[in-house]
Coordinates of C-alpha atoms and ligand atoms in Angstrom, one line a residue:
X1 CA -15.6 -12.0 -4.4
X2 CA -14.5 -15.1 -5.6
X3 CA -13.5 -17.2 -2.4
X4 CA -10.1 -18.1 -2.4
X5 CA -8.9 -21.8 -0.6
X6 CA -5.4 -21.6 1.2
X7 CA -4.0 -24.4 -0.5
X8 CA -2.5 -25.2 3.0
X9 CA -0.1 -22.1 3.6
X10 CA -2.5 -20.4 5.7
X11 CA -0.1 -18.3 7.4
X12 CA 0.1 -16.6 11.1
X13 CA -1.1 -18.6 14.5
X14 CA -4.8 -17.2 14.4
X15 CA -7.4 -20.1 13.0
X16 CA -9.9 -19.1 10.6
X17 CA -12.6 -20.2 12.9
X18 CA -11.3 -17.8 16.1
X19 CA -10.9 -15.1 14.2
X20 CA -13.3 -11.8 13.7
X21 CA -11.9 -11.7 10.3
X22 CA -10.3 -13.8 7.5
X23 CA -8.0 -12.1 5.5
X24 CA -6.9 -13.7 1.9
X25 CA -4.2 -12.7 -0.1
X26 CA -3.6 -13.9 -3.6
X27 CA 0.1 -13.9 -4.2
X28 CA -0.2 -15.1 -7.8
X29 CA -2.2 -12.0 -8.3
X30 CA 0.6 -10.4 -6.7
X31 CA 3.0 -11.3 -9.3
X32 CA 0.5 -11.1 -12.0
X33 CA 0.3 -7.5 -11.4
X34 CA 4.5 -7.3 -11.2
X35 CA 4.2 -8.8 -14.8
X36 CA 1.9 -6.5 -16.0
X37 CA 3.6 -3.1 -14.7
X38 CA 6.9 -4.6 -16.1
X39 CA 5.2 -4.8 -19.5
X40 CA 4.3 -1.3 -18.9
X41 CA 7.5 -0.2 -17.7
X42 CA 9.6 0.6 -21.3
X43 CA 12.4 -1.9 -20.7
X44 CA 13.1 -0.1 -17.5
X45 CA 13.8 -2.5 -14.5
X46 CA 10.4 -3.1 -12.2
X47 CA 11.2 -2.8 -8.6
X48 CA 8.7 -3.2 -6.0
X49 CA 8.0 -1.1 -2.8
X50 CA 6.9 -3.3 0.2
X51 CA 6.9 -0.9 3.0
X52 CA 4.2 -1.1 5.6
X53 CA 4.9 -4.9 5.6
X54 CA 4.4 -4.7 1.8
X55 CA 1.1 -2.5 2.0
X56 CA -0.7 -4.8 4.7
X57 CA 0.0 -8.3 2.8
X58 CA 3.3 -9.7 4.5
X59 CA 6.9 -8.7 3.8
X60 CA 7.6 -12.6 4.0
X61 CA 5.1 -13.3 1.8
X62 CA 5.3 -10.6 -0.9
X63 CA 8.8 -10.1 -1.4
X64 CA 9.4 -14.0 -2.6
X65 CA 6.3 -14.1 -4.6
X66 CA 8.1 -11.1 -6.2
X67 CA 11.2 -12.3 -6.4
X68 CA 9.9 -15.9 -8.0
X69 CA 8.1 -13.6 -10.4
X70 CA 11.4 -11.6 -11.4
X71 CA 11.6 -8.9 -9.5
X72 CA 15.1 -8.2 -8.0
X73 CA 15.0 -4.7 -6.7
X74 CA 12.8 -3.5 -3.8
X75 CA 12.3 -0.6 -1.4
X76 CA 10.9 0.0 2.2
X77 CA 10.8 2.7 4.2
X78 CA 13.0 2.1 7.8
X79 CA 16.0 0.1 8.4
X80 CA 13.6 -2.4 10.4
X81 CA 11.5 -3.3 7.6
X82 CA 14.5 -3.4 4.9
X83 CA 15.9 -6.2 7.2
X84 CA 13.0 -8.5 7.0
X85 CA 13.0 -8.0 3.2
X86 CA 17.1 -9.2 3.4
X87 CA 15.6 -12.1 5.0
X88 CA 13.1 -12.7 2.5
X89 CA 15.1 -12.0 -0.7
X90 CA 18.9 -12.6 -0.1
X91 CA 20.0 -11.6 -3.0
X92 CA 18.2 -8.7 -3.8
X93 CA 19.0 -5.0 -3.9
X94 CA 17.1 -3.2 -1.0
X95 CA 16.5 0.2 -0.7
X96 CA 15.4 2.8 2.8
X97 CA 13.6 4.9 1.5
X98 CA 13.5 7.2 4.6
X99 CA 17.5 7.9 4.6
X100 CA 20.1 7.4 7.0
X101 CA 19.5 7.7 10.5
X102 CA 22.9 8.4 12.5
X103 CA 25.1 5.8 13.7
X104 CA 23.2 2.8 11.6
X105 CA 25.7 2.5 8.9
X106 CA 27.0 -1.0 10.2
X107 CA 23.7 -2.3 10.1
X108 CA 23.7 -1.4 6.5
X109 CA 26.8 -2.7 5.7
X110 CA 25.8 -6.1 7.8
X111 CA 22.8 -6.9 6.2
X112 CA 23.8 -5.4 2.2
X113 CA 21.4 -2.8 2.3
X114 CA 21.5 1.0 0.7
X115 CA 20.4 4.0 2.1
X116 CA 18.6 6.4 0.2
X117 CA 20.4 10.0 1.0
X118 CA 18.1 12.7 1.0
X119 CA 20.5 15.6 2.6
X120 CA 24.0 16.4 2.3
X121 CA 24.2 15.7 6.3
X122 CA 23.5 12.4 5.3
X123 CA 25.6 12.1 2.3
X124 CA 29.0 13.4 4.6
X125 CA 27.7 10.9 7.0
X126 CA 27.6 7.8 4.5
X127 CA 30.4 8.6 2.9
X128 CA 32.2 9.3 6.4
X129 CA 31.5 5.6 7.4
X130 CA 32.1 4.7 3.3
X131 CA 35.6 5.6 4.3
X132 CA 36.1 4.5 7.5
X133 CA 35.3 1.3 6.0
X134 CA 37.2 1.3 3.5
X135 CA 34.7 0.3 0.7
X136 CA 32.7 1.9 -1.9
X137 CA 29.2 0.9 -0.3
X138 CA 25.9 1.7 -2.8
X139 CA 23.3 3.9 -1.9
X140 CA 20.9 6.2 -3.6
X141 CA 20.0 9.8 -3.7
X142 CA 16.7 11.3 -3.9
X143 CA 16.2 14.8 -5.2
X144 CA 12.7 16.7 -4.2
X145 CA 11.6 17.8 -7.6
X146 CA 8.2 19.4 -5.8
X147 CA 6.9 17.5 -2.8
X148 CA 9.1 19.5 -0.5
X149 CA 9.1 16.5 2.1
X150 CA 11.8 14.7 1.4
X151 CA 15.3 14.7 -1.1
X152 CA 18.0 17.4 -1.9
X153 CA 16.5 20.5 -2.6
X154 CA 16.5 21.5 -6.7
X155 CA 20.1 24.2 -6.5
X156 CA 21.3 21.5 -4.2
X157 CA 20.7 18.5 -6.7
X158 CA 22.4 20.7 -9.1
X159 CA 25.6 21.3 -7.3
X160 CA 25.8 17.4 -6.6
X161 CA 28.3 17.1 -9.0
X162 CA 31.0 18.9 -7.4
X163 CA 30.5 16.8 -4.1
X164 CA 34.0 15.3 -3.3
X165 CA 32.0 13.0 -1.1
X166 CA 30.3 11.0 -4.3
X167 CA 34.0 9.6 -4.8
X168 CA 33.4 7.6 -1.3
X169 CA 30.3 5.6 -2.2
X170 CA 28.7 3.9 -5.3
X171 CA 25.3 5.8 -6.5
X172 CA 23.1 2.9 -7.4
X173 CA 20.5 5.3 -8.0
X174 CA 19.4 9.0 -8.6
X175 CA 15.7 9.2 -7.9
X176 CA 12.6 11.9 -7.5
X177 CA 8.9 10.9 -6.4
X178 CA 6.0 12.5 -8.3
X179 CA 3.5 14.6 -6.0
X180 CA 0.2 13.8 -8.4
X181 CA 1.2 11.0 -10.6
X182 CA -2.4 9.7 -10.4
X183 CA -4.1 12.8 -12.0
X184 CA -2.9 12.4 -15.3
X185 CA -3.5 15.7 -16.4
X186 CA -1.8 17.9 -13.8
X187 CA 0.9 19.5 -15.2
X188 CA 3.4 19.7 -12.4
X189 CA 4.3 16.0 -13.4
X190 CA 5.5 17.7 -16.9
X191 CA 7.1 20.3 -14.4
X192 CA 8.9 17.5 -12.1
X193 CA 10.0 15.4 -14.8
X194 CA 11.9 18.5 -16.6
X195 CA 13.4 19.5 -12.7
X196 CA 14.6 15.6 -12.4
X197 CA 16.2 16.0 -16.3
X198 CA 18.2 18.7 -15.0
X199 CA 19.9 16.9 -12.5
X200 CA 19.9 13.8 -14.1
X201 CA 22.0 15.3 -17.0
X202 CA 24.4 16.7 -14.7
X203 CA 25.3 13.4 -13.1
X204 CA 25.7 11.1 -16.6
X205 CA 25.7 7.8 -16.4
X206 CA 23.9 7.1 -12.6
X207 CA 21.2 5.4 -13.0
X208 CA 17.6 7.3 -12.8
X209 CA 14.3 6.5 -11.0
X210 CA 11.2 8.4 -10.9
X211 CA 7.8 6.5 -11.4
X212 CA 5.6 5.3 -8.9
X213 CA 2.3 3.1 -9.7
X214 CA 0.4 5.8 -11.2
X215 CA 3.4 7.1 -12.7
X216 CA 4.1 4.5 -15.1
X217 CA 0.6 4.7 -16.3
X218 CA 1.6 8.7 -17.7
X219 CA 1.4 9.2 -20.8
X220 CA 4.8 10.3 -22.9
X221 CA 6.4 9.8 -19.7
X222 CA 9.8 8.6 -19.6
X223 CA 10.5 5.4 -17.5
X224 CA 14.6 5.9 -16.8
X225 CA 16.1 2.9 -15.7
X226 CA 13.9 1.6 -12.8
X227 CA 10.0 2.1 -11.5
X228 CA 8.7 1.7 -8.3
X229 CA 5.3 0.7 -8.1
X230 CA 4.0 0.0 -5.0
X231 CA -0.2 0.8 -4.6
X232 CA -0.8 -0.9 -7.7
X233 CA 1.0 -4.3 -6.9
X234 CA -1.5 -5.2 -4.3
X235 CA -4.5 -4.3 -6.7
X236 CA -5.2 -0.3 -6.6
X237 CA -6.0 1.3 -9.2
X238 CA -2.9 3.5 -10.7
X239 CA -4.8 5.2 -13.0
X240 CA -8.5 6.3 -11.4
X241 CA -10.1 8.5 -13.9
X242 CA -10.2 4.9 -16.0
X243 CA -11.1 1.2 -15.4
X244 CA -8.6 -0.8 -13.1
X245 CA -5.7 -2.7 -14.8
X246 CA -4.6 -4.3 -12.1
X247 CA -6.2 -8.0 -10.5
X248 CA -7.1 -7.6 -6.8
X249 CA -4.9 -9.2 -3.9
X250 CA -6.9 -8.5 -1.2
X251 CA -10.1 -10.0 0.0
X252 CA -11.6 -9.5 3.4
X253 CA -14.2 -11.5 5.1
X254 CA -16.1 -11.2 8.4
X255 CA -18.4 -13.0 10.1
X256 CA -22.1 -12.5 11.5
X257 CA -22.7 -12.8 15.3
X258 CA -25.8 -11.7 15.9
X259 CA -29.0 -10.8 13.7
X260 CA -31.9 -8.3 15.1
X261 CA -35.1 -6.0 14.2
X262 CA -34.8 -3.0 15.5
X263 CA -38.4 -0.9 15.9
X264 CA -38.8 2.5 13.6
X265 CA -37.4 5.4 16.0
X266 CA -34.5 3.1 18.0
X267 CA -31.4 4.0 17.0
X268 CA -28.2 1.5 16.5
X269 CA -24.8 1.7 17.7
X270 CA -22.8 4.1 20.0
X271 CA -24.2 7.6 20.8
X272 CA -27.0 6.8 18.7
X273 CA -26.0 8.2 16.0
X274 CA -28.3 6.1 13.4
X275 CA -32.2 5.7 13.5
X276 CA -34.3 3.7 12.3
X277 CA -37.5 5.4 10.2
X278 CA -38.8 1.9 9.7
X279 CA -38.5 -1.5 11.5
X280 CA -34.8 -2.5 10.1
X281 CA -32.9 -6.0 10.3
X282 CA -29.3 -5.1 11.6
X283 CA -26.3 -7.6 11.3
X284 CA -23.4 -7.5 13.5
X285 CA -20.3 -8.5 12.5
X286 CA -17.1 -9.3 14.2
X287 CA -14.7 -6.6 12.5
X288 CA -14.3 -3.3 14.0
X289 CA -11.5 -0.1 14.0
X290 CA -9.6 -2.1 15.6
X291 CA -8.9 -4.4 12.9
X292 CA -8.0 -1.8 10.9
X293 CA -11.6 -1.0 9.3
X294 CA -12.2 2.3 10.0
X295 CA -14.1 4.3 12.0
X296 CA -14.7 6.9 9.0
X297 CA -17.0 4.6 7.2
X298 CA -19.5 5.3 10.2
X299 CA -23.2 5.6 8.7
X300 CA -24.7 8.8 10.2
X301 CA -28.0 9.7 9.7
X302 CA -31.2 8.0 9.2
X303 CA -32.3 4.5 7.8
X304 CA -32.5 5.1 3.9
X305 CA -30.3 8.4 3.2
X306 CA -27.8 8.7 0.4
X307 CA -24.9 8.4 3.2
X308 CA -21.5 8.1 2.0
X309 CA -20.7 5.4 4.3
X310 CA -19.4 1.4 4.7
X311 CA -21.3 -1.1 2.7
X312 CA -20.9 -4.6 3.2
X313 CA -22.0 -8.0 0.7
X314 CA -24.4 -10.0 2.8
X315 CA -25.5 -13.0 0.8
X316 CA -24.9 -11.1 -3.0
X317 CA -26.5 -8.1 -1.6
X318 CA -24.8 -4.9 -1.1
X319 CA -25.9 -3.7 2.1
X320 CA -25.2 0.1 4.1
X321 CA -23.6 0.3 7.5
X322 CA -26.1 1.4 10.5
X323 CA -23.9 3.8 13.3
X324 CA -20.7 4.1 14.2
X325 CA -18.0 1.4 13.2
X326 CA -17.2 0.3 17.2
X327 CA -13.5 -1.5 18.1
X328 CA -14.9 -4.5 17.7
X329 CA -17.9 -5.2 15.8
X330 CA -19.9 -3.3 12.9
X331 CA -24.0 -3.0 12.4
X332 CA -25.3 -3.6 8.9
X333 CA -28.6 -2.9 7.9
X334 CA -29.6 -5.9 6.1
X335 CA -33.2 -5.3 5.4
X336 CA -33.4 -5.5 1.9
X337 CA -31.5 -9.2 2.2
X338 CA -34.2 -12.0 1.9
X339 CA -34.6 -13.6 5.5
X340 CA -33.3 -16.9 4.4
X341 CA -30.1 -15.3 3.0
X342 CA -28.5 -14.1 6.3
X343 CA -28.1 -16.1 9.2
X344 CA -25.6 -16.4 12.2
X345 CA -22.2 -17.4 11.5
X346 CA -22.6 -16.2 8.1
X347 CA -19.3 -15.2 6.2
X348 CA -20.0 -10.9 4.8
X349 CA -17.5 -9.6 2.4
X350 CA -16.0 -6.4 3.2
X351 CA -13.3 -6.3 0.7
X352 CA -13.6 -8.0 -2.4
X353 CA -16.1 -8.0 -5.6
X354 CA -17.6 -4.8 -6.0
X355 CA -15.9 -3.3 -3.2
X356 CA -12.0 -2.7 -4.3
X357 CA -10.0 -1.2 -1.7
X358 CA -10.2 2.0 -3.9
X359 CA -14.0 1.7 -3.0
X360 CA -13.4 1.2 0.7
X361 CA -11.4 3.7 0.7
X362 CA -13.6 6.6 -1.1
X363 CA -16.5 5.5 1.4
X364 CA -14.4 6.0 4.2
X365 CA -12.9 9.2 3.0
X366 CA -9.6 8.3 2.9
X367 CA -7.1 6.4 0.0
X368 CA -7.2 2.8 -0.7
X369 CA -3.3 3.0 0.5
X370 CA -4.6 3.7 3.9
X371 CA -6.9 0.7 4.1
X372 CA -4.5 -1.8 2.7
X373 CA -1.6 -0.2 5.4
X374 CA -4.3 -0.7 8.2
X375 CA -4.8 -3.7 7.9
X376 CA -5.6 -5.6 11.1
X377 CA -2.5 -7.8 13.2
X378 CA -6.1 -9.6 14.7
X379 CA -7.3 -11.4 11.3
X380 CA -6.5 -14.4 10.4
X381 CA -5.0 -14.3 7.0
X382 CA -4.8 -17.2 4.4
X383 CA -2.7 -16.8 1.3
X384 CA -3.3 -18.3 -2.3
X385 CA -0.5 -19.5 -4.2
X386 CA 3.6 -17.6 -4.5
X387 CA 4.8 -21.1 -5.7
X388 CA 5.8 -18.8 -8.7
Ligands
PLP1 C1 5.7 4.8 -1.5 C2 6.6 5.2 -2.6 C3 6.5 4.6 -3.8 C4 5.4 3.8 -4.3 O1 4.3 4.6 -4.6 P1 2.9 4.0 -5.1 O2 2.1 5.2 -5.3 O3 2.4 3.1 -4.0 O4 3.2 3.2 -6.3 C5 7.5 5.0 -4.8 N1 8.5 5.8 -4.4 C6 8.6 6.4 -3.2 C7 9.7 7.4 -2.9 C8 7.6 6.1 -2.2 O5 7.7 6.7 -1.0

């Protein structure tokens, strides 16, 4: 990757130089990306999910470099998170995307935040505290339209109408979340966009919501009035059967501490769990699962095989894990890396270029969302530019 400089707002207590790992975060990339899903988005309003501390990167970093980029509009998941984003974006409309909890209305009202109802339990209880308040406070209501996780079911969406209880609040915001929005060709997005039409033409003149990163990407899809992209703000790829529209935001860097040959038969790492067929030059770096990295991306086997396992860049050189990723520290065969390109202290990319989180991600099994959420409270993080 392209190293990034701090410009000075390296952000968080932990110096570069004590850390195991540097992580950098390109705001303007950031709000590059808002631009571009906005130009994507049909004249619908682009809103931007930060839950999960805004996928890893920094609610109080994200959510201004969002709002100096436009955005106005942005959704977490808890009541905790939405009030850091209050803090962060005054002005802004915030939604909770996990629904009402009992008894936290105040805290709603107090900070100006809307929940998003997802029962009719919680759409008495918000309009119960609605009244007792005496004002029309906004919220939003999700309708499941095939996840079957979270939202009014279908016949109850459809009865929502003839809820006395929508006369006690304002409803911002009728929304459904797509279940495969990234497969492009599954038809149950066809199937959940005709379900959401359905309710959506029995309660004219709400507001509608249904995309997600991927979602915006579908073709003949119809945007509604707001999008919520989230994955694809901080540089995954919405659409993965085709090249990556989105700029990268996150680079991750860790550091050599030791250098070794290991002799053909010895084995590297915890339960032994990798041998050597041939005398091998291991790196260790100082990043480990409990950084966030994870333990999945464990190479298994023998010196040489096909694994699907954790690479690293040592010095330009793409190089495969050796054993198990341990709390603190991962082994890199290095072999194949001319002796004068690796030495102690040496800074190894393990996000970044060639290896996009959507990368990390496939080689550790998992999503890139999951390697972006984990990422590790221990690195130091630097961020590039937000000045808008
Ligand atoms: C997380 C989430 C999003 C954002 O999804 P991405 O795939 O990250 O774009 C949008 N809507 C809801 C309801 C979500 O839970």
């Amino acid at each position: 990757m392209t190293k990034l400089t701090s410009h000075g707002n390296t952000a968080g207590s932990i110096p570069e130089n004590a850390a195991g790992g540097v992580l950098h975060i390109d705001l303007d990339a950031l709000a590059a990306n808002w631009r571009i899903l906005r130009d994507h988005a049909g004249g619908a309003e682009t809103a931007a999910v930060v839950k999960a501390n805004a996928y890893g990167t920094g609610i109080e970093k994200a959510v201004p470099a969002l709002s100096k980029a436009g955005c106005r509009t942005f959704f977490v998941a808890h009541l905790s998170e939405a009030i850091r984003a209050r803090a962060a974006a005054p002005d802004a409309a915030i939604y909770v995307l996990n629904g009402l909890f009992s008894g936290t209305g105040s805290t709603y009202a107090e900070f100006d935040l809307r929940p998003v109802l997802g029962s009719f339990e919680e759409i008495e209880e918000w309009a119960g505290f609605c009244r007792a308040e005496s004002r029309k406070l906004k919220a939003a209501i999700h309708v499941d339209t095939g996840m079957n996780r979270l939202g009014l079911t279908m016949p109850q969406g459809l009865t929502l109408k003839d809820r006395k209880e929508l006369n006690d609040f304002e409803t911002t915001l009728l929304m459904s979340h797509f279940v495969s929005a990234e497969e492009s060709d599954n038809p149950l997005n066809a199937q959940q966009i005709e379900a959401f039409e359905a309710v959506r033409s029995s309660l004219p003149g709400v507001p509608a919501s249904l995309p997600n990163s991927s979602g915006i990407f579908l073709r003949d899809k119809p945007s509604y009035d707001l999008v919520r992209p989230g994955y694809a703000l901080y540089g995954g790829n919405p659409t993965p059967s085709r090249d990556n529209p989105m700029r990268p935001v996150v680079g991750l860097e860790g550091r050599i501490v030791q250098l070794r040959w290991v002799e053909a038969d010895d084995t590297v790492g915890y339960n032994g769990r990798w041998l050597a067929l041939t005398r091998r030059r291991i790196a260790t770096l100082s990043i480990g699962y409990a950084d966030g990295y994870p333990r999945s991306s464990s190479a298994r086997g023998k010196s040489g095989d096909e694994l699907l396992a954790g690479t690293a860049l040592v010095g330009g050189h793409t190089c495969p894990f050796a054993g198990n990723v341990s709390m603190d520290l991962i082994t890199v065969d290095v072999t194949d890396v001319p002796e004068t390109d690796v030495k102690r202290g040496d800074t190894v990319t393990l996000i970044g270029g060639e290896l996009t989180i959507d990368e990390v991600g496939r080689r550790a099994g998992t999503i890139g969302y999951e390697i972006l959420t984990n990422l590790g409270a221990r690195y130091a993080r630097t961020y590039r530019g937000g000045e808008g």
